[in-house]
PDB file of C-alpha atoms in Angstrom:
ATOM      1  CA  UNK A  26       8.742 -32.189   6.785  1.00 56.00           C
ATOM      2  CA  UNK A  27       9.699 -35.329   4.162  1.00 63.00           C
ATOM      3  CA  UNK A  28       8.280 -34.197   1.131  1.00 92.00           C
ATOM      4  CA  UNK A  29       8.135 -30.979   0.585  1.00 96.00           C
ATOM      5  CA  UNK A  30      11.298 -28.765  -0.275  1.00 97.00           C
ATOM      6  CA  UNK A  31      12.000 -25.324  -0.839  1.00 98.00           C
ATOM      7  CA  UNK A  32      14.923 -23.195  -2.598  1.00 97.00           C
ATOM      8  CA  UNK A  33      16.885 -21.839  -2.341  1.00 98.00           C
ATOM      9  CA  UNK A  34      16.882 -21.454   1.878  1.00 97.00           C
ATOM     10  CA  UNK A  35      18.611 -17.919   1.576  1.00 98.00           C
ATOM     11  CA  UNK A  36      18.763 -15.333  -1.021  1.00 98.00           C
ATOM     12  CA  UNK A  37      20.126 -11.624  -0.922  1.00 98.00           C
ATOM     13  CA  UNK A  38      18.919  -9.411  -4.087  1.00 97.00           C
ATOM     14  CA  UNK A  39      18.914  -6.451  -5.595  1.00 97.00           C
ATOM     15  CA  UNK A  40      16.283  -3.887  -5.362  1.00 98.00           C
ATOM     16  CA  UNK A  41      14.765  -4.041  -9.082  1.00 97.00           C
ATOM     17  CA  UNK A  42      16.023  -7.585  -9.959  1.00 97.00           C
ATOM     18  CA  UNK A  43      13.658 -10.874 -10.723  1.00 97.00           C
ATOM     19  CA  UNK A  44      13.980 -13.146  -8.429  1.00 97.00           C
ATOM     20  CA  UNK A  45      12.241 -16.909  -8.555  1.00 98.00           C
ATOM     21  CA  UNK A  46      11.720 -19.075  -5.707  1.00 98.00           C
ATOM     22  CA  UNK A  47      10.887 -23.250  -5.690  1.00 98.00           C
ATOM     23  CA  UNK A  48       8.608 -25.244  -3.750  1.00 98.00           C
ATOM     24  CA  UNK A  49       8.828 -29.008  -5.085  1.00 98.00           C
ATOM     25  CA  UNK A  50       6.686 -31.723  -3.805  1.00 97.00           C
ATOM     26  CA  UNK A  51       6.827 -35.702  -3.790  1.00 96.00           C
ATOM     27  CA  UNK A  52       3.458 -36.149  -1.775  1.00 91.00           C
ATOM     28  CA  UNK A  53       1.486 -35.416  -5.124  1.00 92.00           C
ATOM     29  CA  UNK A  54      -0.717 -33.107  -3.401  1.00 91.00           C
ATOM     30  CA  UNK A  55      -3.364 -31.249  -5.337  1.00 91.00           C
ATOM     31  CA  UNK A  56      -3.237 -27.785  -3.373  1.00 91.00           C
ATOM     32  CA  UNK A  57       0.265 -25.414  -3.067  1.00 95.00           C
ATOM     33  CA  UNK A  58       0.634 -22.305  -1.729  1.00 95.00           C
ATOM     34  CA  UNK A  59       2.881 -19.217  -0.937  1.00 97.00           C
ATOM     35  CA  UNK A  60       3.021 -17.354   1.926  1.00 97.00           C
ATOM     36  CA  UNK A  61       5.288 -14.727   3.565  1.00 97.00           C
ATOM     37  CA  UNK A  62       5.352 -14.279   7.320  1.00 97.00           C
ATOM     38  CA  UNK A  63       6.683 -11.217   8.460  1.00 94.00           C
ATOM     39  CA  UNK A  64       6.728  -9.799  12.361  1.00 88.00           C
ATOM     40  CA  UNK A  65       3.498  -8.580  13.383  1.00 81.00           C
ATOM     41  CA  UNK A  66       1.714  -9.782  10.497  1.00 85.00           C
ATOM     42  CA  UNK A  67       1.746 -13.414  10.924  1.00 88.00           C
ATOM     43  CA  UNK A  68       1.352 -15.637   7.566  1.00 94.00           C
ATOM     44  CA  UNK A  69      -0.125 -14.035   4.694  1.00 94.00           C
ATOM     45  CA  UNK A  70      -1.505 -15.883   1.500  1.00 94.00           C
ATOM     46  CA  UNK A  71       0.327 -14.480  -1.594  1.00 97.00           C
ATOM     47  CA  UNK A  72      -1.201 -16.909  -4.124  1.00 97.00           C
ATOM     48  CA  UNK A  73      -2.303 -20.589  -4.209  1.00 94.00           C
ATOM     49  CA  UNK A  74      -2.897 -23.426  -6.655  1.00 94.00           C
ATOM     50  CA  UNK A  75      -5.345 -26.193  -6.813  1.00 91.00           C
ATOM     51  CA  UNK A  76      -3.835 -27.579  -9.550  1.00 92.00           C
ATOM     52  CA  UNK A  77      -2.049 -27.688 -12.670  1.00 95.00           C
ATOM     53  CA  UNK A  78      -2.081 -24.406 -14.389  1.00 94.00           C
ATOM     54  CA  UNK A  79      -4.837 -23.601 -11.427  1.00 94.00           C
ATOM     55  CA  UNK A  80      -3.944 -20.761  -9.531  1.00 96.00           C
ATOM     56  CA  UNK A  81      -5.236 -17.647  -7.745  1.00 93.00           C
ATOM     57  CA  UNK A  82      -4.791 -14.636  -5.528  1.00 94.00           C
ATOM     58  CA  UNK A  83      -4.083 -14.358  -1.932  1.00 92.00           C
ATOM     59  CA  UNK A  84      -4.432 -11.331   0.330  1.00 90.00           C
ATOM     60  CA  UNK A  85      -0.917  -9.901  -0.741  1.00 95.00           C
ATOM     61  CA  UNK A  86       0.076 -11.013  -4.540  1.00 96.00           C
ATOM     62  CA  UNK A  87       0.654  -7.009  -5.894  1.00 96.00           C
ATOM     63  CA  UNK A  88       4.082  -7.812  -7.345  1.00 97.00           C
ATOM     64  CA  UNK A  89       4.286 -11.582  -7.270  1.00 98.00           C
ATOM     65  CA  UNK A  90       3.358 -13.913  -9.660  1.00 98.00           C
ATOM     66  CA  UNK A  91       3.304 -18.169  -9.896  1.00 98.00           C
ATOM     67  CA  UNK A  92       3.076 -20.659 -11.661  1.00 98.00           C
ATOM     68  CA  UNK A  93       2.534 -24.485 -11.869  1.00 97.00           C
ATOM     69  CA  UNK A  94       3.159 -26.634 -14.646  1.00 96.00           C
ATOM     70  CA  UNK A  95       3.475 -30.160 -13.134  1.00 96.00           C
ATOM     71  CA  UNK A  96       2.312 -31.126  -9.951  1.00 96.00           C
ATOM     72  CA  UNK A  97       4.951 -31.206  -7.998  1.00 97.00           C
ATOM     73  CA  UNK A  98       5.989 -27.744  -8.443  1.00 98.00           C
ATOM     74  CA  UNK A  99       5.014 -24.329  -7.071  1.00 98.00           C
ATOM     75  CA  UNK A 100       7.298 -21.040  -8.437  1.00 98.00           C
ATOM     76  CA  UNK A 101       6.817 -17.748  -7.353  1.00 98.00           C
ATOM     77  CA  UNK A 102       8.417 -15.021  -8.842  1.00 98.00           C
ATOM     78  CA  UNK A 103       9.120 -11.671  -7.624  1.00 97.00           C
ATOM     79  CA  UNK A 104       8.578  -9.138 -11.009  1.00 94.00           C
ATOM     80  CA  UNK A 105      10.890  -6.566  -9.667  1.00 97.00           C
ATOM     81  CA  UNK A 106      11.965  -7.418  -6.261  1.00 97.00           C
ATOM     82  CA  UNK A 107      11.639  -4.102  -3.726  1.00 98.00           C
ATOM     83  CA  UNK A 108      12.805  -3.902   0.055  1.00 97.00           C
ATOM     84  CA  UNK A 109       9.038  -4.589   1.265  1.00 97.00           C
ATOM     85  CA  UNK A 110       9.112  -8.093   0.037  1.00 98.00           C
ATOM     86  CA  UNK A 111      12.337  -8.558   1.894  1.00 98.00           C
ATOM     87  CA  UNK A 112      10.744 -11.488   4.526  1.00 98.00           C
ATOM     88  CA  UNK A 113      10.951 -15.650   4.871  1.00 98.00           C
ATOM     89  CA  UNK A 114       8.725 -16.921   2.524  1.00 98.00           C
ATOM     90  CA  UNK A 115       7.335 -19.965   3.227  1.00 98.00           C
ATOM     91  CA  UNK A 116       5.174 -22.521   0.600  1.00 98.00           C
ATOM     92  CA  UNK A 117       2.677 -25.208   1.817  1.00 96.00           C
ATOM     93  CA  UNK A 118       0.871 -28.043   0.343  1.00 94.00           C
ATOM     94  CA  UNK A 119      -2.322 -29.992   1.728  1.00 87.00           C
ATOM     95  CA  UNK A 120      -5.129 -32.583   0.245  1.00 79.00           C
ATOM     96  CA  UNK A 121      -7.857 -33.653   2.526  1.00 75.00           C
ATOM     97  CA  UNK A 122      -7.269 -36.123   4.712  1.00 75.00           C
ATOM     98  CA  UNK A 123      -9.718 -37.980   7.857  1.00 71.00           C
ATOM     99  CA  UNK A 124      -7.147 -37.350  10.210  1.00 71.00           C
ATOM    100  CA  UNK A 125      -5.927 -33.762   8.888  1.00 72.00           C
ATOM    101  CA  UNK A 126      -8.649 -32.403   6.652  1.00 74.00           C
ATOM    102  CA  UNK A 127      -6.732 -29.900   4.784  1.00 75.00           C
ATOM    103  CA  UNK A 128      -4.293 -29.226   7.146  1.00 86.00           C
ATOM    104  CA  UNK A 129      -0.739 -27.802   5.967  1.00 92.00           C
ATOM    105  CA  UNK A 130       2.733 -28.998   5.591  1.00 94.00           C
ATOM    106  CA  UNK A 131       5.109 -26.061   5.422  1.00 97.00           C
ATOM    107  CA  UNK A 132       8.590 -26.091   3.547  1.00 97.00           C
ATOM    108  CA  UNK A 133      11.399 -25.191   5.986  1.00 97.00           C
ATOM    109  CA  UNK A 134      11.050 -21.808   4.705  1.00 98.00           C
ATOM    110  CA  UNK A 135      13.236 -19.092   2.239  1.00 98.00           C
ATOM    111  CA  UNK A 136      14.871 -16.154   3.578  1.00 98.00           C
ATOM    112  CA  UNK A 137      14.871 -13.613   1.154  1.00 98.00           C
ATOM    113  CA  UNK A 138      16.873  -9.903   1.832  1.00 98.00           C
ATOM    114  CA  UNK A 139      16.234  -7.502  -0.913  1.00 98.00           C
ATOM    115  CA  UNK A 140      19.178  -4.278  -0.944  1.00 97.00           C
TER     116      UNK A 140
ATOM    117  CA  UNK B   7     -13.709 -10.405   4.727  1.00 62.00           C
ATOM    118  CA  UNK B   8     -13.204 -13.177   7.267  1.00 66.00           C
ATOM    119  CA  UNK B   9     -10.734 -12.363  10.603  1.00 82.00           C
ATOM    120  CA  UNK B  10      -9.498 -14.432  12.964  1.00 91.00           C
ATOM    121  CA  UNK B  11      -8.156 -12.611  16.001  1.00 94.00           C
ATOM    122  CA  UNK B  12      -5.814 -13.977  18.188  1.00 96.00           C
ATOM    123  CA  UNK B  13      -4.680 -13.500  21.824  1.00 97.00           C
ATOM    124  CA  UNK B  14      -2.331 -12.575  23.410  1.00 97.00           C
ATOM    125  CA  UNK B  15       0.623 -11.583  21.328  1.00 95.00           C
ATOM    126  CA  UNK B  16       3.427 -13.183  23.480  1.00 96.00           C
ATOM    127  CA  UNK B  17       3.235 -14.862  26.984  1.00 97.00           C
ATOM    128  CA  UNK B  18       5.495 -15.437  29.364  1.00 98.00           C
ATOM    129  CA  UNK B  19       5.696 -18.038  31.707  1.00 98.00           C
ATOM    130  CA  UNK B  20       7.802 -19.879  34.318  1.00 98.00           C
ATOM    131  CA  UNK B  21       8.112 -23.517  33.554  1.00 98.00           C
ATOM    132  CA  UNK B  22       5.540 -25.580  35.112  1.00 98.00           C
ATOM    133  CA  UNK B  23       2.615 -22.428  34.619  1.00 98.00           C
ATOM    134  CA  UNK B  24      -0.183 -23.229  32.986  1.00 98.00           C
ATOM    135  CA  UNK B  25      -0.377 -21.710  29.521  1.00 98.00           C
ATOM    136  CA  UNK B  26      -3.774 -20.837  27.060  1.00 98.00           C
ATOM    137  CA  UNK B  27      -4.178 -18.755  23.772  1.00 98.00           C
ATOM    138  CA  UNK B  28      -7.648 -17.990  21.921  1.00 98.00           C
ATOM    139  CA  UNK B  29      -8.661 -17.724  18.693  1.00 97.00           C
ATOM    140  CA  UNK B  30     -11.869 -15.537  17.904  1.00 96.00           C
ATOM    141  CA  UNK B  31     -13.415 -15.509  14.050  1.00 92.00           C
ATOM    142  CA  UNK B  32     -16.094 -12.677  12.669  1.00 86.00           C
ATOM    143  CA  UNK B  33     -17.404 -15.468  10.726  1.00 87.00           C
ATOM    144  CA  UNK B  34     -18.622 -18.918  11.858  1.00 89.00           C
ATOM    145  CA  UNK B  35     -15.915 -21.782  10.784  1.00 90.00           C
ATOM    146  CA  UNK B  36     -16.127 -24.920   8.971  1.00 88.00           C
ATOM    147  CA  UNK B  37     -13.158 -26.175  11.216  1.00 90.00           C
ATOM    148  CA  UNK B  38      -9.867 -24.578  12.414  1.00 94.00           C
ATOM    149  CA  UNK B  39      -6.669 -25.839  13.037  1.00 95.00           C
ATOM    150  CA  UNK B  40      -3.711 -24.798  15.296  1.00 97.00           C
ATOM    151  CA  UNK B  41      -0.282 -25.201  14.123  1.00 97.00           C
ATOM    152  CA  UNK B  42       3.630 -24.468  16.213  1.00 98.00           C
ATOM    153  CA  UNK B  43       6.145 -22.903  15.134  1.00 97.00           C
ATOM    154  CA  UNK B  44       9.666 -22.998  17.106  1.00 97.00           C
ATOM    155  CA  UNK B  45      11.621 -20.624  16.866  1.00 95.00           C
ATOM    156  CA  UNK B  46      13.679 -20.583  13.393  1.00 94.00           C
ATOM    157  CA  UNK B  47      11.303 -23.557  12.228  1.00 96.00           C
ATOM    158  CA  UNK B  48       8.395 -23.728  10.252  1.00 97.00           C
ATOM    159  CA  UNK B  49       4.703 -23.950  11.459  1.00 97.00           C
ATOM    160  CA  UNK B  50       4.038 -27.812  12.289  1.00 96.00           C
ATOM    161  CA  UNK B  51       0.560 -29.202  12.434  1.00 95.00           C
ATOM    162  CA  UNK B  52      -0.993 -29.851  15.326  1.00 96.00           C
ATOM    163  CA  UNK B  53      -4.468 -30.942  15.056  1.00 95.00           C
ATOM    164  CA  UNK B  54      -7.911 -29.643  13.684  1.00 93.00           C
ATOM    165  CA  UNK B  55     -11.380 -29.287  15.170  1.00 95.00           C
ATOM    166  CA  UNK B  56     -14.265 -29.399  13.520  1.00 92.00           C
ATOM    167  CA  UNK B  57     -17.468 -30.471  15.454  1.00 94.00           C
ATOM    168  CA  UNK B  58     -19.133 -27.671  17.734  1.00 96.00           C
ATOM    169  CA  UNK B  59     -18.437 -28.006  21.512  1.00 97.00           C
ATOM    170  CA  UNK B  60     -15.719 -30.446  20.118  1.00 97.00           C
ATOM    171  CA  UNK B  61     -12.383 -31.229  22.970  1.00 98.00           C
ATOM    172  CA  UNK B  62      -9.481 -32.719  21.706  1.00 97.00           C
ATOM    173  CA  UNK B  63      -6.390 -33.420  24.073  1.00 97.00           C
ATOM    174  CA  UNK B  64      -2.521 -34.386  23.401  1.00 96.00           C
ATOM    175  CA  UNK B  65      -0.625 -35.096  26.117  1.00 97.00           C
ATOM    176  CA  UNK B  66      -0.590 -31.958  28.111  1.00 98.00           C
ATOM    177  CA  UNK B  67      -2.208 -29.519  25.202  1.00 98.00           C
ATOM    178  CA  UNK B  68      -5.916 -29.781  25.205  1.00 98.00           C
ATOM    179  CA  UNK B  69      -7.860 -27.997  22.026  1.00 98.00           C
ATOM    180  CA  UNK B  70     -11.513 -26.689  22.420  1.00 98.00           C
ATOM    181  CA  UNK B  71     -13.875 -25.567  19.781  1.00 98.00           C
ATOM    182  CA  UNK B  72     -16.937 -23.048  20.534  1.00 97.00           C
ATOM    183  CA  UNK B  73     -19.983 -24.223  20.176  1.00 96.00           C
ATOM    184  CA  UNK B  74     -21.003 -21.432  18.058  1.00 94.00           C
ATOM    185  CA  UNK B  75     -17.685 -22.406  15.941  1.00 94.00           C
ATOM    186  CA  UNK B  76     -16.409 -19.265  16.010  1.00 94.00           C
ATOM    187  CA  UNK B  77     -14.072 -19.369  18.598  1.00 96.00           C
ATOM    188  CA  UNK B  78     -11.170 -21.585  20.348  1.00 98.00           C
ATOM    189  CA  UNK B  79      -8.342 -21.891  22.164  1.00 98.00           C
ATOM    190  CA  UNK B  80      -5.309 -24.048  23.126  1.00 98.00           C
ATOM    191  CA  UNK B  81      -4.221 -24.647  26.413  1.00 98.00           C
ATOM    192  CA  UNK B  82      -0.819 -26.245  28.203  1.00 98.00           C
ATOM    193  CA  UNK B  83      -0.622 -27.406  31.074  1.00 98.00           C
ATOM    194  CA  UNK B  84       2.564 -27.679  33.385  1.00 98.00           C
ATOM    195  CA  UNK B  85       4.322 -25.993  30.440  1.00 98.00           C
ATOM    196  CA  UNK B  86       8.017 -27.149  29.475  1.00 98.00           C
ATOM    197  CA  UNK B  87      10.942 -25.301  28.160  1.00 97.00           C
ATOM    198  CA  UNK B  88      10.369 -27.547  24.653  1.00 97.00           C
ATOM    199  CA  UNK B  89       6.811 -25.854  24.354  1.00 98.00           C
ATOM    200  CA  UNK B  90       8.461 -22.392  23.261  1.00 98.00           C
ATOM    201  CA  UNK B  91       7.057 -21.002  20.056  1.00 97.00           C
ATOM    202  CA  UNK B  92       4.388 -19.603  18.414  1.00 97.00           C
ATOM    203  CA  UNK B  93       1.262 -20.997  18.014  1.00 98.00           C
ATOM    204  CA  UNK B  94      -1.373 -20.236  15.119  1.00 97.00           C
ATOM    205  CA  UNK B  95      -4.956 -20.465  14.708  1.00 97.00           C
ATOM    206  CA  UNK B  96      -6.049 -21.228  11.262  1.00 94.00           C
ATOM    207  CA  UNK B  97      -9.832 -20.737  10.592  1.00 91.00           C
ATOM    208  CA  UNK B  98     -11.390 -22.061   7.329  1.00 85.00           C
ATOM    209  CA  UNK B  99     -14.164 -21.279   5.357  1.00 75.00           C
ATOM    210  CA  UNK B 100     -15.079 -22.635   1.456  1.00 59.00           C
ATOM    211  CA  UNK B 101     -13.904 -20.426  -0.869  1.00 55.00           C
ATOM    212  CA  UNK B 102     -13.410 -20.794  -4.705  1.00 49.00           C
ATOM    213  CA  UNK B 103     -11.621 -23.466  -6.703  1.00 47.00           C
ATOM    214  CA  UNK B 104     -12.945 -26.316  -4.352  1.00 45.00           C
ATOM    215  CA  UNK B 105      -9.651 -25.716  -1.896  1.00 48.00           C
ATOM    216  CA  UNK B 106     -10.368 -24.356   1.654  1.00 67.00           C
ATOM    217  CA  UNK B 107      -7.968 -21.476   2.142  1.00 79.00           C
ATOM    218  CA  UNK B 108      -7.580 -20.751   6.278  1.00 86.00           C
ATOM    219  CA  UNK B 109      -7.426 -16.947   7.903  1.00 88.00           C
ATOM    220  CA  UNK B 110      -4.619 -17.407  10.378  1.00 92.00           C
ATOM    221  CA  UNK B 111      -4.428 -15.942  13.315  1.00 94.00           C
ATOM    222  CA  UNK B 112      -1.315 -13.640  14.078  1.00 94.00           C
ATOM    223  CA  UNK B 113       0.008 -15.935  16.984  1.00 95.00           C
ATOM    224  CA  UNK B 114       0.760 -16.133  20.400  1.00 97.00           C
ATOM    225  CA  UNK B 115       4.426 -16.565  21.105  1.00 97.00           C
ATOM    226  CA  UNK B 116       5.307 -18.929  24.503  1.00 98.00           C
ATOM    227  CA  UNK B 117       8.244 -17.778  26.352  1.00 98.00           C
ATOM    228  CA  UNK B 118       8.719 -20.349  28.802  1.00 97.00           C
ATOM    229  CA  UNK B 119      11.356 -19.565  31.838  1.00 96.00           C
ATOM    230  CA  UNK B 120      13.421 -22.014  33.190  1.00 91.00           C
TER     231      UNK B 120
END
């Protein structure tokens, strides 16, 4: 969707390397957040932000970490990157709407293989 | 915590079969919304519910929501080769910080035969 981008689309790491991924906005949405969808498991929250500098815990952060310092941008970063976080991570963003409520709009999504 | 349980894990259909997954929370929902994914893509809105009892139709998907909100399901009629995909639930409740963070359900993949 317009307005929402992530990067990079594909990344292949090292086992034990850092590894940072981007989700930038233009729709100047208040709420971001990180997911990873992996077969089986469907989406799973890693961490979210409603805000700047706002951020908390999903149901799978062990080993990831974010941060926001302007609006528009979401990292997450991978500490030490380890073949279980090998999946396509995807980032969202949402602000209530009539229509929508709070409903998502997903990046296209990052590929991420970790050797 | 919350669950939302979704069924079944894939279907299979021949084109012009009728097609329905359901969502089912432990909790009762402020709203829930269903989302597609094709395959390779990224999940896509679709619409949200949020009155009890509440029916919602687009084109040939029609969306129900229990009335004891803690249930739904999406169903397609006359299905099409372009409705392949997964589909996801996503039920909300408040939580902290003000935002309303959804469970999603695990999915139900359409495989729709020719």
């Amino acid at each position: 969707d317009a307005g929402i981008t992530q990067s990079p689309r594909h990344k292949v790491t090292e086992t034990g390397t850092p590894v940072t991924l981007r989700c930038h906005q233009t729709e100047n949405h208040r709420y971001m957040y990180w997911y990873r969808q992996d077969p089986g498991h469907g989406l799973r929250l890693i961490h979210y932000s409603y805000g700047v500098k706002d951020t908390d815990k999903g149901e799978v952060s062990d080993g990831y970490s974010v941060s926001r310092s302007k609006t528009e941008d979401f990292l997450l970063t991978l500490e030490s990157a380890t073949s279980s976080q090998t999946s396509v991570y995807f980032c969202a963003i949402s602000e209530s709407s009539e229509n929508r409520g709070y409903g998502y709009t997903f990046g296209s999504g990052t590929r991420l293989t970790v050797v | 915590g919350q669950q939302v349980m979704q069924i079944p894990q894939y279907q299979h259909v021949q084109e012009g079969e009728d097609f329905t997954t359901y969502c089912n929370s432990s909790t009762t929902l402020s709203n829930i919304q269903w989302y597609k994914q094709r395959p390779g893509g990224h999940p896509v809105f679709l619409i949200q519910l949020v009155k009890s009892g509440e029916v919602k139709k687009q084109k040939r998907l029609t969306f129900q929501f229990g009335e004891a909100k803690k249930n739904s399901s999406l169903h397609i009629t006359a299905t099409q080769t372009t409705d392949v995909g997964t589909y996801f639930c996503a039920g909300r409740t408040l939580m902290g910080g003000g935002s309303y963070i959804p469970t999603f359900g695990r999915g139900t993949s359409l495989i729709v035969h020719p």
